[in-house]
PDB file of C-alpha atoms in Angstrom:
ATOM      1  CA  UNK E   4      38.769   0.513   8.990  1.00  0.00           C
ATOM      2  CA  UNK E   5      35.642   2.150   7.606  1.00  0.00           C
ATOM      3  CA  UNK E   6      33.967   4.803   8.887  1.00  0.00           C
ATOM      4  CA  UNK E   7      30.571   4.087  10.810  1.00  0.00           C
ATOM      5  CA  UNK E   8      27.351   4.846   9.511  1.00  0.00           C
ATOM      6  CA  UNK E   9      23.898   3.307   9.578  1.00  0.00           C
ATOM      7  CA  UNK E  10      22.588   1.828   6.462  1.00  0.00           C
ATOM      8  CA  UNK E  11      20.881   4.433   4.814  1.00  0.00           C
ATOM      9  CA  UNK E  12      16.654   4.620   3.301  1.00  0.00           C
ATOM     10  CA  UNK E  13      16.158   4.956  -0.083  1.00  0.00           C
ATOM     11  CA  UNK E  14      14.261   8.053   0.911  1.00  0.00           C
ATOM     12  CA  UNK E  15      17.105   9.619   3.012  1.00  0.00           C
ATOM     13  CA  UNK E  16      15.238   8.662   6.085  1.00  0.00           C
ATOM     14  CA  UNK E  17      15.708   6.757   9.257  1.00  0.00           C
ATOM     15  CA  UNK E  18      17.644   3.306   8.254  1.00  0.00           C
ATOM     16  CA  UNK E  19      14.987   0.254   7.647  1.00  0.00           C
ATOM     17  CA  UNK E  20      17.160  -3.184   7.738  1.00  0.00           C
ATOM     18  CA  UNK E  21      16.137  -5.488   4.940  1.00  0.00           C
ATOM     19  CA  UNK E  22      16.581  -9.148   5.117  1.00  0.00           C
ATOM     20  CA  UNK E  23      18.346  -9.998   2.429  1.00  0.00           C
ATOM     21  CA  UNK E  24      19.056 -13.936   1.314  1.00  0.00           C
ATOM     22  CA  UNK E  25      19.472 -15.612   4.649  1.00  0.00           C
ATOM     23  CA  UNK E  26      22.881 -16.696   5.089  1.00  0.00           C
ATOM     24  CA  UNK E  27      22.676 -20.674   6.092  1.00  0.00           C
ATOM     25  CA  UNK E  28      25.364 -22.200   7.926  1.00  0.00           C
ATOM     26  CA  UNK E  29      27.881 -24.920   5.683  1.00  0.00           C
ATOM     27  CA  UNK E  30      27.488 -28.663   6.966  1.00  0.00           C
ATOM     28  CA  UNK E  31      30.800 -29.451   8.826  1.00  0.00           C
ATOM     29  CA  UNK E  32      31.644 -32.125   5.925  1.00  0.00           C
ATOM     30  CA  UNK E  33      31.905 -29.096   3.613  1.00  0.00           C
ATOM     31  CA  UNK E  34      34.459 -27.101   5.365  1.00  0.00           C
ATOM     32  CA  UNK E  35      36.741 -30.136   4.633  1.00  0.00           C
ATOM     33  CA  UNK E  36      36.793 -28.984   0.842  1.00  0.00           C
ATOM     34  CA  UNK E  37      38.576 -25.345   0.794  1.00  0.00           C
ATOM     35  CA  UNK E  38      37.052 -24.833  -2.546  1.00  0.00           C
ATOM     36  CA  UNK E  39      33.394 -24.918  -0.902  1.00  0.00           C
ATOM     37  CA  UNK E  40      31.494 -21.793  -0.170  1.00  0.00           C
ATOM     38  CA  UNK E  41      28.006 -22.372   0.236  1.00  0.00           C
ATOM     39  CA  UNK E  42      27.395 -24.561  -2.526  1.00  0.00           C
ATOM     40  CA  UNK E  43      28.400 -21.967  -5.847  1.00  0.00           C
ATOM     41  CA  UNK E  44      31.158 -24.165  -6.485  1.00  0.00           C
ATOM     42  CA  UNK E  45      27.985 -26.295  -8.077  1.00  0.00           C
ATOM     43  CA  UNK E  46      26.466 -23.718  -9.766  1.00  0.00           C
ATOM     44  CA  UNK E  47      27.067 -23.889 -13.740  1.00  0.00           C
ATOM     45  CA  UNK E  48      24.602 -21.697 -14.835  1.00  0.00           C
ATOM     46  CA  UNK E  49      26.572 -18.289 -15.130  1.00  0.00           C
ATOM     47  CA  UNK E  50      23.832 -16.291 -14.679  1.00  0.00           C
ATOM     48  CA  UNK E  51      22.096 -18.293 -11.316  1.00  0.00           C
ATOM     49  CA  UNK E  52      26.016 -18.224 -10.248  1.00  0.00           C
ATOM     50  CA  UNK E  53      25.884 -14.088 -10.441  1.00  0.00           C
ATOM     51  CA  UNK E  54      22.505 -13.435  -9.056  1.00  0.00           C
ATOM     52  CA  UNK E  55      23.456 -16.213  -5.800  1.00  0.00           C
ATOM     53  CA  UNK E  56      26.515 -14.905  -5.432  1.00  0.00           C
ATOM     54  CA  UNK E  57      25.267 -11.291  -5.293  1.00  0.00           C
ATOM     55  CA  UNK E  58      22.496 -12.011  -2.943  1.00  0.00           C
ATOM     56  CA  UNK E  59      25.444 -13.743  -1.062  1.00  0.00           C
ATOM     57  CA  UNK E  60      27.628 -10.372  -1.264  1.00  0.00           C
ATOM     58  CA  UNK E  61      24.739  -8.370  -0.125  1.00  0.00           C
ATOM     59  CA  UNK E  62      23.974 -10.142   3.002  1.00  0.00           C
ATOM     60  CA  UNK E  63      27.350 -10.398   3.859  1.00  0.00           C
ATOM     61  CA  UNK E  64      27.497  -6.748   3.703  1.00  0.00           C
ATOM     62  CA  UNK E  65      24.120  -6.042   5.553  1.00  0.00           C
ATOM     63  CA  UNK E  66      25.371  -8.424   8.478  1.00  0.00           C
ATOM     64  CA  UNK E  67      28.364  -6.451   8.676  1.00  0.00           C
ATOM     65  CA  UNK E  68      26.947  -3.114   8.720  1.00  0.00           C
ATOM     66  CA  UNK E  69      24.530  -4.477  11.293  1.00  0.00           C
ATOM     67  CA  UNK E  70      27.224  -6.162  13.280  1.00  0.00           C
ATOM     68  CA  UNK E  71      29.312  -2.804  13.420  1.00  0.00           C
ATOM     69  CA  UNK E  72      25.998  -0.917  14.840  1.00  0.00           C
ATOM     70  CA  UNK E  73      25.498  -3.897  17.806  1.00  0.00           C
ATOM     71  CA  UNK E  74      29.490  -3.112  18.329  1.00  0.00           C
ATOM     72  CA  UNK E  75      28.940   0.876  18.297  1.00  0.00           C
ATOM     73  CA  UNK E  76      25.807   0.648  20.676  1.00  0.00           C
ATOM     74  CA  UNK E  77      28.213  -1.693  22.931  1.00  0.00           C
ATOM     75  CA  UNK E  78      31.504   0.733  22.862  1.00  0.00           C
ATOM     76  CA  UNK E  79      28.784   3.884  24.006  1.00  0.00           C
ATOM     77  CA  UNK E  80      27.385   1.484  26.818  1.00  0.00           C
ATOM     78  CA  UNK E  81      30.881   0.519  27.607  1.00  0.00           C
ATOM     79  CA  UNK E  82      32.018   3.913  27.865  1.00  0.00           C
ATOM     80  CA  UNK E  83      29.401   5.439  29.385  1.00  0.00           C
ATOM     81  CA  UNK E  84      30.113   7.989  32.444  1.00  0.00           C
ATOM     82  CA  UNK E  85      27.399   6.825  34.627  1.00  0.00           C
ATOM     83  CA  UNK E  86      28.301   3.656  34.239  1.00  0.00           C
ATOM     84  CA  UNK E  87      30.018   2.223  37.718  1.00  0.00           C
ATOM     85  CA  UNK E  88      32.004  -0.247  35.586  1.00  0.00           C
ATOM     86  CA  UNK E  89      32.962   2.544  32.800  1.00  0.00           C
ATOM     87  CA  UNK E  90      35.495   1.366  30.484  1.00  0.00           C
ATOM     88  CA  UNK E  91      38.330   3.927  29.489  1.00  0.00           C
ATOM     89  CA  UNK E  92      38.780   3.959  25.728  1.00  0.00           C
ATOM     90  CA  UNK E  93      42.084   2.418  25.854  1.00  0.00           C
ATOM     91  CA  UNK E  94      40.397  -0.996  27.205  1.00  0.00           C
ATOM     92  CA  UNK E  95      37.531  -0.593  24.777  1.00  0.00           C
ATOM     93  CA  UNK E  96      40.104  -0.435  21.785  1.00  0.00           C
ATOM     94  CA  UNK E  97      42.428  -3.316  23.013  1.00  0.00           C
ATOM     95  CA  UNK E  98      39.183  -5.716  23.371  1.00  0.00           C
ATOM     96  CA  UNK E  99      37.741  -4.715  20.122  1.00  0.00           C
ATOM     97  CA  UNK E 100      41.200  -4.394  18.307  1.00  0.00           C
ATOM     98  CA  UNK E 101      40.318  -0.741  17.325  1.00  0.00           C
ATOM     99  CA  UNK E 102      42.503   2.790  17.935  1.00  0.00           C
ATOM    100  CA  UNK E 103      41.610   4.920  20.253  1.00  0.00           C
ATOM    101  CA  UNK E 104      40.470   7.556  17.934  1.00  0.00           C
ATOM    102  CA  UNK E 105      38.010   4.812  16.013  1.00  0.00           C
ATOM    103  CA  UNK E 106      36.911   4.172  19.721  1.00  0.00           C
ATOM    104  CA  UNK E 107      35.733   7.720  20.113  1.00  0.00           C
ATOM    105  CA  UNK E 108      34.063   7.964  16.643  1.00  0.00           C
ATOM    106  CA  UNK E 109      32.245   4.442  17.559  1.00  0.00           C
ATOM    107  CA  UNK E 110      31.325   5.509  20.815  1.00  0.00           C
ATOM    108  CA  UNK E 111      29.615   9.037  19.111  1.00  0.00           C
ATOM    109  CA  UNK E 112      27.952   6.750  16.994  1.00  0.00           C
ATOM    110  CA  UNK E 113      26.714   4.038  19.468  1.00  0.00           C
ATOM    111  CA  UNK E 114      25.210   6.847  21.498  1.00  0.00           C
ATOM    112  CA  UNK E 115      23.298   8.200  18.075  1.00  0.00           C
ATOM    113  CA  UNK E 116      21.577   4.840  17.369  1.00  0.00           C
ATOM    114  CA  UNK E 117      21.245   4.319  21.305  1.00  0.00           C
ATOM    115  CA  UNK E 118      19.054   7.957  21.420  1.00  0.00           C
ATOM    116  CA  UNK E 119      16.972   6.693  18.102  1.00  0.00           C
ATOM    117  CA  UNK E 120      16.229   3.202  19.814  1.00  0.00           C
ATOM    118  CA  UNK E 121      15.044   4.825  23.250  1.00  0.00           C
ATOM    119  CA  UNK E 122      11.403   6.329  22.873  1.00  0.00           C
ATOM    120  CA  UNK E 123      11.093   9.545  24.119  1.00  0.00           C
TER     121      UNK E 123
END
């Protein structure tokens, strides 16, 4: 599993999300075809087929990276100490199918992005 880490600035400072190509949901008729994935398959144009699928790469990526922030800020809530309803890590890394020692690193992380969010 990767490491966690925000998505970095061009200019080395605090992350800024861009919103890459959005990512549009298949029609349920499509999903009958395996060889469908949002609608490349009809692309003949070489050159429209690289730049869609690259924009499709990309946001793929940025959703994940995004996703695995929403699950760090979660694991540091969910393992917070003055929480009454605390979480050991154990139960942390059986719901979110990680180790325990990927727990801890999420958890450090997840409190990081959870001090940048709060205003002091």
């Amino acid at each position: 599993m990767p490491e966690p880490h925000p998505a970095s600035d061009e200019r080395g400072g605090v992350p800024r999300f861009s919103r890459p190509v959005p990512l549009t949901f298949e029609p349920a008729e499509s999903t009958a075809d395996p060889e469908h994935f949002f609608d490349l398959e009809s692309i003949s144009d070489p050159r429209e087929l690289l730049a869609r699928s690259t924009e499709l790469a990309l946001a793929f990526r940025a959703a994940a990276d995004r996703a695995m922030e929403f699950q760090a800020m979660a694991a540091a809530q969910l393992a917070d100490p003055r929480r009454f309803d605390r979480l050991p890590d154990a139960a942390i890394a059986d719901r979110a199918q990680w180790t325990e020692d990927y727990v801890r690193k999420m958890v450090e992380f997840g409190e990081e992005l959870l001090r940048e969010r709060t205003p002091e």
